[in-house]
Short mmCIF file of C-alpha atoms and ligand atoms in Angstrom, two decimals:
data_model
loop_
_atom_site.label_atom_id
_atom_site.label_comp_id
_atom_site.label_asym_id
_atom_site.label_seq_id
_atom_site.Cartn_x
_atom_site.Cartn_y
_atom_site.Cartn_z
CA MET A 1 7.37 -76.37 -93.44
CA LYS A 2 4.51 -77.83 -91.46
CA ILE A 3 0.94 -78.52 -92.42
CA ASP A 4 -1.15 -79.15 -89.29
CA GLY A 5 2.02 -80.09 -87.40
CA ILE A 6 3.38 -82.46 -90.04
CA ALA A 7 6.64 -81.48 -91.77
CA TYR A 8 6.44 -81.43 -95.57
CA ARG A 9 8.57 -80.64 -98.55
CA SER A 10 7.01 -79.78 -101.87
CA VAL A 11 8.57 -82.76 -103.61
CA TRP A 12 9.80 -86.01 -102.01
CA LEU A 13 10.49 -89.63 -102.78
CA ASN A 14 8.09 -92.41 -101.81
CA ALA A 15 9.43 -93.77 -98.50
CA ASP A 16 8.70 -97.39 -99.42
CA ASP A 17 9.89 -97.83 -102.99
CA ARG A 18 12.46 -94.95 -102.89
CA TRP A 19 11.92 -94.16 -106.57
CA SER A 20 8.47 -92.76 -107.22
CA VAL A 21 8.03 -89.05 -106.68
CA HIS A 22 5.44 -87.30 -104.55
CA ILE A 23 4.16 -83.79 -105.00
CA LEU A 24 1.27 -81.85 -103.57
CA ASP A 25 -1.38 -81.24 -106.24
CA GLN A 26 -1.38 -77.43 -106.19
CA THR A 27 -4.44 -77.28 -108.51
CA LYS A 28 -6.45 -78.69 -105.61
CA LEU A 29 -5.40 -76.13 -103.00
CA PRO A 30 -6.74 -74.46 -100.94
CA TRP A 31 -9.79 -76.77 -101.06
CA SER A 32 -8.09 -80.08 -100.42
CA LEU A 33 -4.64 -81.40 -99.69
CA GLU A 34 -3.92 -84.14 -102.25
CA VAL A 35 -0.64 -85.93 -102.68
CA LEU A 36 0.17 -87.14 -106.22
CA ARG A 37 2.52 -90.05 -107.04
CA LEU A 38 4.50 -89.59 -110.22
CA THR A 39 5.93 -92.75 -111.81
CA THR A 40 6.82 -91.80 -115.40
CA ARG A 41 8.42 -89.04 -117.44
CA ASP A 42 5.06 -88.13 -118.93
CA GLU A 43 3.39 -87.84 -115.52
CA ALA A 44 6.18 -85.52 -114.35
CA ALA A 45 5.98 -83.42 -117.54
CA HIS A 46 2.22 -83.17 -117.26
CA ALA A 47 2.49 -82.16 -113.62
CA ILE A 48 4.74 -79.25 -114.53
CA LYS A 49 2.77 -78.17 -117.58
CA SER A 50 -0.59 -78.30 -115.90
CA MET A 51 0.83 -76.57 -112.81
CA GLN A 52 -0.02 -79.36 -110.39
CA THR A 53 3.51 -78.41 -109.36
CA ARG A 54 4.82 -74.89 -109.96
CA GLY A 55 7.14 -72.07 -108.91
CA ALA A 56 10.56 -71.63 -110.46
CA PRO A 57 12.80 -73.58 -107.99
CA LEU A 58 10.24 -76.34 -107.55
CA ILE A 59 9.79 -77.06 -111.23
CA GLY A 60 13.56 -77.36 -111.45
CA ALA A 61 13.63 -80.00 -108.66
CA VAL A 62 10.60 -81.85 -110.12
CA ALA A 63 12.15 -81.81 -113.58
CA ALA A 64 15.31 -83.40 -112.14
CA TYR A 65 13.23 -86.20 -110.58
CA GLY A 66 11.27 -86.42 -113.85
CA LEU A 67 14.47 -87.24 -115.62
CA CYS A 68 15.16 -89.88 -113.02
CA LEU A 69 11.82 -91.49 -113.89
CA ALA A 70 12.62 -91.25 -117.57
CA LEU A 71 15.97 -92.99 -117.08
CA ARG A 72 14.26 -95.88 -115.25
CA ALA A 73 12.48 -96.58 -118.53
CA ASP A 74 15.44 -96.00 -120.81
CA ALA A 75 18.90 -94.85 -119.68
CA SER A 76 20.47 -94.73 -123.11
CA THR A 77 22.14 -91.42 -124.12
CA GLU A 78 19.73 -90.86 -126.98
CA ALA A 79 16.69 -91.32 -124.77
CA MET A 80 18.15 -89.23 -121.97
CA GLU A 81 18.80 -86.22 -124.24
CA ARG A 82 15.35 -86.54 -125.85
CA ASP A 83 13.57 -86.85 -122.50
CA ALA A 84 15.38 -83.89 -120.97
CA GLU A 85 14.27 -81.78 -123.97
CA LEU A 86 10.71 -83.02 -123.59
CA ILE A 87 10.62 -82.03 -119.91
CA ASN A 88 12.31 -78.72 -120.65
CA ALA A 89 9.64 -77.85 -123.15
CA THR A 90 6.88 -77.85 -120.52
CA ARG A 91 7.33 -74.22 -119.35
CA PRO A 92 9.51 -71.53 -120.91
CA THR A 93 9.98 -68.69 -118.47
CA ALA A 94 11.49 -70.07 -115.27
CA VAL A 95 15.15 -70.72 -116.04
CA ASN A 96 15.41 -73.17 -113.12
CA LEU A 97 13.92 -75.84 -115.37
CA ARG A 98 16.73 -75.54 -117.91
CA TRP A 99 19.31 -75.09 -115.17
CA ALA A 100 18.28 -78.32 -113.31
CA LEU A 101 18.13 -80.41 -116.48
CA ASP A 102 21.54 -79.09 -117.72
CA ARG A 103 23.08 -79.94 -114.34
CA MET A 104 21.60 -83.42 -114.50
CA LEU A 105 22.90 -83.97 -118.09
CA THR A 106 26.32 -82.65 -117.24
CA ARG A 107 26.53 -85.18 -114.42
CA LEU A 108 25.05 -88.04 -116.40
CA ARG A 109 26.69 -87.77 -119.82
CA ASN A 110 29.93 -89.03 -118.31
CA THR A 111 28.24 -91.73 -116.24
CA PRO A 112 28.05 -95.32 -117.57
CA VAL A 113 24.52 -96.22 -118.67
CA SER A 114 24.30 -98.95 -116.00
CA GLU A 115 24.90 -96.45 -113.26
CA ARG A 116 22.78 -93.59 -114.54
CA VAL A 117 19.62 -94.14 -112.60
CA ALA A 118 21.37 -94.23 -109.21
CA VAL A 119 23.52 -91.24 -110.03
CA ALA A 120 20.52 -89.32 -111.31
CA TYR A 121 18.54 -89.86 -108.08
CA ALA A 122 21.55 -88.72 -106.05
CA GLU A 123 21.94 -85.60 -108.14
CA ALA A 124 18.22 -84.74 -107.97
CA ALA A 125 18.37 -85.16 -104.17
CA LEU A 126 21.29 -82.74 -104.05
CA ILE A 127 19.36 -80.20 -106.13
CA ALA A 128 16.43 -80.46 -103.75
CA ASP A 129 18.58 -80.18 -100.64
CA GLU A 130 20.57 -77.26 -102.01
CA ASP A 131 17.34 -75.42 -102.84
CA VAL A 132 16.25 -75.78 -99.23
CA ALA A 133 19.53 -74.37 -97.95
CA GLN A 134 19.53 -71.51 -100.43
CA ASN A 135 16.02 -70.46 -99.55
CA GLN A 136 16.78 -70.67 -95.84
CA ALA A 137 19.80 -68.34 -96.41
CA ILE A 138 17.53 -65.93 -98.39
CA GLY A 139 15.38 -65.78 -95.26
CA GLN A 140 18.38 -64.80 -93.12
CA PHE A 141 19.52 -62.14 -95.65
CA GLY A 142 16.01 -60.75 -96.01
CA LEU A 143 15.32 -60.61 -92.29
CA PRO A 144 17.13 -57.26 -91.75
CA LEU A 145 14.89 -55.60 -94.34
CA ILE A 146 11.86 -56.43 -92.28
CA GLU A 147 13.63 -55.62 -88.99
CA ALA A 148 14.40 -52.17 -90.42
CA ALA A 149 10.70 -51.46 -90.63
CA VAL A 150 10.00 -52.32 -86.98
CA ARG A 151 8.77 -49.33 -84.95
CA PRO A 152 7.07 -49.30 -81.54
CA GLY A 153 3.36 -49.82 -81.89
CA HIS A 154 3.64 -50.52 -85.62
CA ARG A 155 2.94 -53.81 -87.40
CA VAL A 156 5.24 -54.29 -90.36
CA ASN A 157 3.28 -54.61 -93.61
CA VAL A 158 4.85 -56.55 -96.43
CA LEU A 159 3.17 -56.90 -99.82
CA THR A 160 3.79 -59.93 -102.06
CA HIS A 161 2.59 -61.05 -105.46
CA CYS A 162 1.85 -64.62 -106.65
CA ASN A 163 3.16 -67.47 -104.53
CA ALA A 164 6.90 -67.50 -103.85
CA GLY A 165 6.54 -69.50 -100.69
CA TRP A 166 7.47 -73.02 -99.77
CA LEU A 167 4.89 -74.37 -102.21
CA ALA A 168 6.93 -72.76 -105.01
CA THR A 169 10.23 -74.21 -103.84
CA VAL A 170 11.30 -77.42 -102.15
CA ASP A 171 11.02 -75.65 -98.78
CA TRP A 172 10.93 -72.18 -97.17
CA GLY A 173 10.17 -70.25 -100.32
CA THR A 174 12.05 -67.27 -101.71
CA ALA A 175 9.99 -64.12 -101.11
CA LEU A 176 8.19 -65.69 -98.17
CA SER A 177 11.36 -67.00 -96.53
CA PRO A 178 12.30 -63.60 -94.99
CA ILE A 179 8.65 -63.33 -93.85
CA TYR A 180 8.72 -66.75 -92.14
CA THR A 181 12.09 -65.99 -90.65
CA ALA A 182 10.91 -62.64 -89.25
CA PHE A 183 7.64 -64.18 -87.98
CA ASN A 184 9.56 -66.99 -86.26
CA ALA A 185 11.77 -64.32 -84.66
CA GLY A 186 8.72 -62.79 -83.09
CA ILE A 187 8.39 -59.69 -85.32
CA ASP A 188 4.83 -58.34 -85.50
CA LEU A 189 4.10 -58.43 -89.23
CA HIS A 190 1.25 -58.66 -91.67
CA VAL A 191 1.26 -59.65 -95.34
CA TRP A 192 -0.81 -58.09 -98.10
CA VAL A 193 -1.38 -60.96 -100.50
CA ASP A 194 -2.17 -60.04 -104.13
CA GLU A 195 -4.81 -62.46 -105.37
CA THR A 196 -2.76 -62.91 -108.61
CA ARG A 197 -5.25 -63.40 -111.37
CA PRO A 198 -5.68 -65.27 -113.58
CA ARG A 199 -4.63 -68.43 -111.66
CA ASN A 200 -4.94 -66.94 -108.18
CA GLN A 201 -1.68 -68.26 -106.77
CA GLY A 202 -1.88 -65.51 -104.08
CA ALA A 203 -5.49 -66.10 -103.14
CA ALA A 204 -5.28 -69.89 -103.23
CA LEU A 205 -1.74 -70.78 -102.28
CA THR A 206 -0.01 -67.93 -100.46
CA THR A 207 -3.00 -67.44 -98.14
CA TRP A 208 -3.11 -71.21 -97.51
CA GLU A 209 0.55 -71.60 -96.62
CA LEU A 210 0.75 -68.35 -94.56
CA GLY A 211 -2.39 -69.48 -92.73
CA LYS A 212 -0.95 -72.92 -91.97
CA HIS A 213 2.06 -71.18 -90.41
CA GLY A 214 -0.03 -68.64 -88.51
CA VAL A 215 1.29 -65.58 -90.33
CA PRO A 216 -1.25 -62.70 -90.28
CA HIS A 217 -2.28 -61.79 -93.82
CA THR A 218 -5.02 -60.27 -95.92
CA VAL A 219 -5.78 -61.09 -99.56
CA VAL A 220 -6.37 -58.07 -101.76
CA ALA A 221 -7.44 -57.58 -105.36
CA ASP A 222 -4.49 -57.25 -107.66
CA ASN A 223 -5.31 -53.60 -108.24
CA ALA A 224 -5.29 -52.60 -104.58
CA GLY A 225 -1.53 -52.44 -103.89
CA GLY A 226 -0.99 -48.95 -105.27
CA HIS A 227 -3.73 -47.56 -103.04
CA PHE A 228 -2.23 -49.13 -99.95
CA MET A 229 1.23 -47.81 -100.83
CA GLN A 230 -0.12 -44.29 -101.30
CA HIS A 231 -1.58 -44.45 -97.80
CA GLY A 232 1.58 -45.66 -96.06
CA MET A 233 0.17 -49.14 -95.54
CA VAL A 234 3.05 -51.03 -97.17
CA ASP A 235 6.53 -50.92 -95.62
CA LEU A 236 8.15 -53.04 -98.31
CA VAL A 237 7.37 -55.35 -101.20
CA ILE A 238 9.09 -58.71 -101.56
CA VAL A 239 8.43 -60.84 -104.59
CA GLY A 240 9.99 -63.95 -106.07
CA THR A 241 11.18 -64.34 -109.68
CA ASP A 242 11.31 -66.89 -112.52
CA ARG A 243 14.36 -65.50 -114.26
CA VAL A 244 16.79 -62.66 -113.50
CA SER A 245 19.02 -61.32 -116.22
CA ARG A 246 22.70 -60.73 -115.45
CA THR A 247 21.83 -57.05 -115.30
CA GLY A 248 19.10 -57.49 -112.65
CA ASP A 249 15.86 -57.40 -114.72
CA ALA A 250 13.44 -59.77 -113.05
CA ALA A 251 10.62 -61.79 -114.66
CA ASN A 252 7.84 -62.75 -112.30
CA LYS A 253 4.12 -63.51 -112.42
CA ILE A 254 2.13 -61.09 -114.55
CA GLY A 255 1.30 -57.91 -112.59
CA THR A 256 4.59 -57.74 -110.71
CA TYR A 257 5.78 -54.89 -112.99
CA LEU A 258 2.76 -52.74 -112.06
CA LYS A 259 3.51 -53.25 -108.34
CA ALA A 260 7.12 -52.19 -108.99
CA LEU A 261 5.89 -49.03 -110.70
CA ALA A 262 3.57 -48.21 -107.81
CA ALA A 263 6.30 -48.92 -105.28
CA HIS A 264 8.72 -46.63 -107.17
CA ASP A 265 6.19 -43.82 -107.24
CA ASN A 266 5.60 -44.13 -103.48
CA ASN A 267 9.23 -44.72 -102.34
CA VAL A 268 8.32 -48.18 -101.11
CA PRO A 269 11.34 -50.58 -101.23
CA PHE A 270 10.77 -53.28 -103.82
CA TRP A 271 12.94 -56.35 -103.26
CA VAL A 272 13.25 -59.48 -105.41
CA ALA A 273 14.23 -62.68 -103.70
CA THR A 274 16.21 -64.98 -106.03
CA PRO A 275 18.35 -68.08 -105.53
CA SER A 276 21.29 -68.16 -107.90
CA THR A 277 19.53 -70.99 -109.74
CA THR A 278 17.10 -68.41 -111.09
CA ILE A 279 19.79 -66.09 -112.52
CA ASP A 280 20.28 -66.37 -116.29
CA TRP A 281 23.89 -65.32 -116.74
CA GLU A 282 23.57 -65.56 -120.50
CA LEU A 283 20.97 -62.92 -120.78
CA SER A 284 21.49 -59.10 -120.53
CA ASP A 285 18.23 -57.50 -121.49
CA GLY A 286 15.44 -59.12 -119.51
CA VAL A 287 12.61 -57.06 -120.94
CA ALA A 288 13.56 -57.92 -124.56
CA ASP A 289 14.85 -61.40 -124.17
CA ILE A 290 13.18 -63.35 -121.34
CA PRO A 291 10.63 -65.67 -122.97
CA ILE A 292 7.14 -65.00 -121.68
CA GLU A 293 4.86 -67.99 -121.44
CA GLU A 294 1.46 -67.50 -123.03
CA ARG A 295 -1.08 -69.69 -121.34
CA SER A 296 -4.63 -70.73 -122.18
CA ALA A 297 -7.25 -68.00 -122.53
CA ALA A 298 -9.51 -70.14 -120.38
CA GLU A 299 -7.43 -69.17 -117.36
CA VAL A 300 -8.65 -65.61 -117.89
CA THR A 301 -12.23 -66.26 -119.05
CA ASP A 302 -12.99 -68.84 -116.34
CA MET A 303 -12.63 -69.00 -112.59
CA THR A 304 -12.69 -71.97 -110.27
CA GLY A 305 -14.01 -71.92 -106.72
CA ARG A 306 -15.97 -73.81 -104.06
CA LEU A 307 -19.73 -73.60 -104.05
CA PRO A 308 -21.63 -73.34 -100.74
CA ASP A 309 -22.43 -77.07 -100.97
CA GLY A 310 -18.69 -77.84 -101.07
CA THR A 311 -18.37 -78.83 -104.68
CA ILE A 312 -15.56 -77.31 -106.74
CA ALA A 313 -16.88 -75.61 -109.88
CA THR A 314 -15.38 -73.71 -112.80
CA MET A 315 -17.45 -70.97 -114.43
CA ARG A 316 -17.02 -68.42 -117.16
CA VAL A 317 -16.79 -64.82 -116.04
CA VAL A 318 -16.29 -63.17 -119.44
CA ALA A 319 -18.89 -62.41 -122.13
CA ALA A 320 -19.42 -65.46 -124.31
CA ASP A 321 -17.66 -64.31 -127.46
CA SER A 322 -14.89 -62.10 -126.10
CA PRO A 323 -11.41 -63.41 -126.71
CA ALA A 324 -8.76 -63.23 -123.91
CA ALA A 325 -4.99 -62.95 -123.84
CA ASN A 326 -2.91 -64.53 -121.10
CA PRO A 327 0.75 -63.62 -120.83
CA ALA A 328 1.76 -65.43 -117.65
CA PHE A 329 4.75 -63.28 -116.69
CA ASP A 330 6.09 -59.77 -116.99
CA VAL A 331 9.57 -58.33 -116.53
CA THR A 332 10.40 -55.63 -113.99
CA PRO A 333 13.38 -53.62 -115.21
CA ALA A 334 16.32 -53.44 -112.80
CA ARG A 335 15.85 -49.64 -112.36
CA LEU A 336 12.62 -50.37 -110.48
CA VAL A 337 14.16 -53.01 -108.17
CA THR A 338 15.59 -51.80 -104.87
CA GLY A 339 17.71 -54.86 -104.64
CA LEU A 340 18.05 -58.62 -104.92
CA ILE A 341 18.12 -61.07 -101.99
CA THR A 342 20.19 -64.12 -102.84
CA GLU A 343 21.63 -67.01 -100.81
CA ARG A 344 24.94 -65.15 -100.70
CA GLY A 345 23.55 -61.85 -99.50
CA ARG A 346 21.81 -58.75 -100.83
CA CYS A 347 22.95 -56.73 -103.79
CA SER A 348 21.83 -54.04 -106.18
CA ALA A 349 19.89 -55.18 -109.19
CA SER A 350 22.77 -54.73 -111.59
CA ALA A 351 25.59 -56.66 -113.25
CA ASP A 352 28.06 -55.18 -110.73
CA GLY A 353 25.86 -56.10 -107.82
CA LEU A 354 25.38 -59.66 -108.96
CA LEU A 355 29.02 -60.20 -109.97
CA GLY A 356 30.08 -58.87 -106.57
CA LEU A 357 28.23 -61.77 -104.98
CA PHE A 358 29.05 -64.29 -107.69
CA PRO A 359 32.57 -63.41 -108.84
CA GLU A 360 32.98 -66.82 -110.50
CA ARG A 361 30.53 -65.51 -113.18
CA ARG A 362 32.80 -62.69 -114.28
O1 MRU B 1 3.24 -69.74 -112.99
P1 MRU B 1 3.85 -70.03 -111.59
O2 MRU B 1 2.85 -70.18 -110.57
O3 MRU B 1 4.83 -71.13 -111.68
O4 MRU B 1 4.65 -68.68 -111.31
C1 MRU B 1 5.36 -68.59 -110.10
C2 MRU B 1 5.92 -67.28 -109.88
O5 MRU B 1 5.82 -66.35 -110.64
C3 MRU B 1 6.74 -67.12 -108.66
O6 MRU B 1 6.64 -65.84 -108.09
C4 MRU B 1 8.17 -67.43 -108.98
O7 MRU B 1 8.30 -68.70 -109.57
C5 MRU B 1 9.07 -67.39 -107.78
S1 MRU B 1 8.90 -68.93 -106.96
C6 MRU B 1 9.84 -68.95 -105.57
#
């Protein structure tokens, strides 16, 4: 996607040395666009853990490149297995992290130590390129859902939660890919963007990337979606996901479940966009078994923003002694999901639906 006319991906190799890894520092958005250069395993792991880079597909790709950086330091089998585990431990919910590292290890275990670094970079590049192609396909398969809401004199309203745009993937995004595809096709649409407390991925990131692309949007408090749905102001909801069970339960940023409940009560279609890399085929009961990341209470008690003089400041918004809990994700049960949008097409949120599109998983 483009930022001020310049094409970017969310992770890329340094054009001069061809080994160090660049990401956009997402903790600095929307206030400033800063490119980070990662040169070691620990820098890559820190970038994922601190959410300088984030979003399920993107952390998979960055983890793959993180393993490349680790192998440059030590390509022995013992170090490789240890470093993959260390990177995997950074964030528990998005299954793309485990998926990408497993794919790298499967490729590398049978590769001679002397060739591992080159093979690893090639595999990481494939992971990144495939993510772009999958997300672009999700855009095509999601487009008819938006087209179906087109009526003369009506602007299609889509609600989304968190950031499942190109900043959360290598390019295009998952939930936002159908939106970009529809917008590029000339459909008159508007996006309700949930602010997505506590880290404000909607307010800070989704608004920023939609704005850079010229897509009309309005940020709303997380609690506003139900009201808009009751008043016919949401045609459909599209969200991303961090892990989908084989039965169609979908984990996503905390608060997604409440939007699904409101959508269900108001007969608003609720779609989950997921590349196959986000499907956990091993797991049947998403509500019971998807691990939910618990993050720092400070993300809830404090907020960061820009002061009128331009400085970025963090301040406490909760009474001094009150504790805070911060589960970062929740799971929307399949019964509340209208359907899944994958790179192979749309399906019901069910084992039958998913296996129909991915018969090799039977
Ligand atoms: O904690 P984050 O910001 O990594 O969570 C991101 C989300 O929940 C996204 O909606 C999800 O990863 C889908 S990304 C295409």
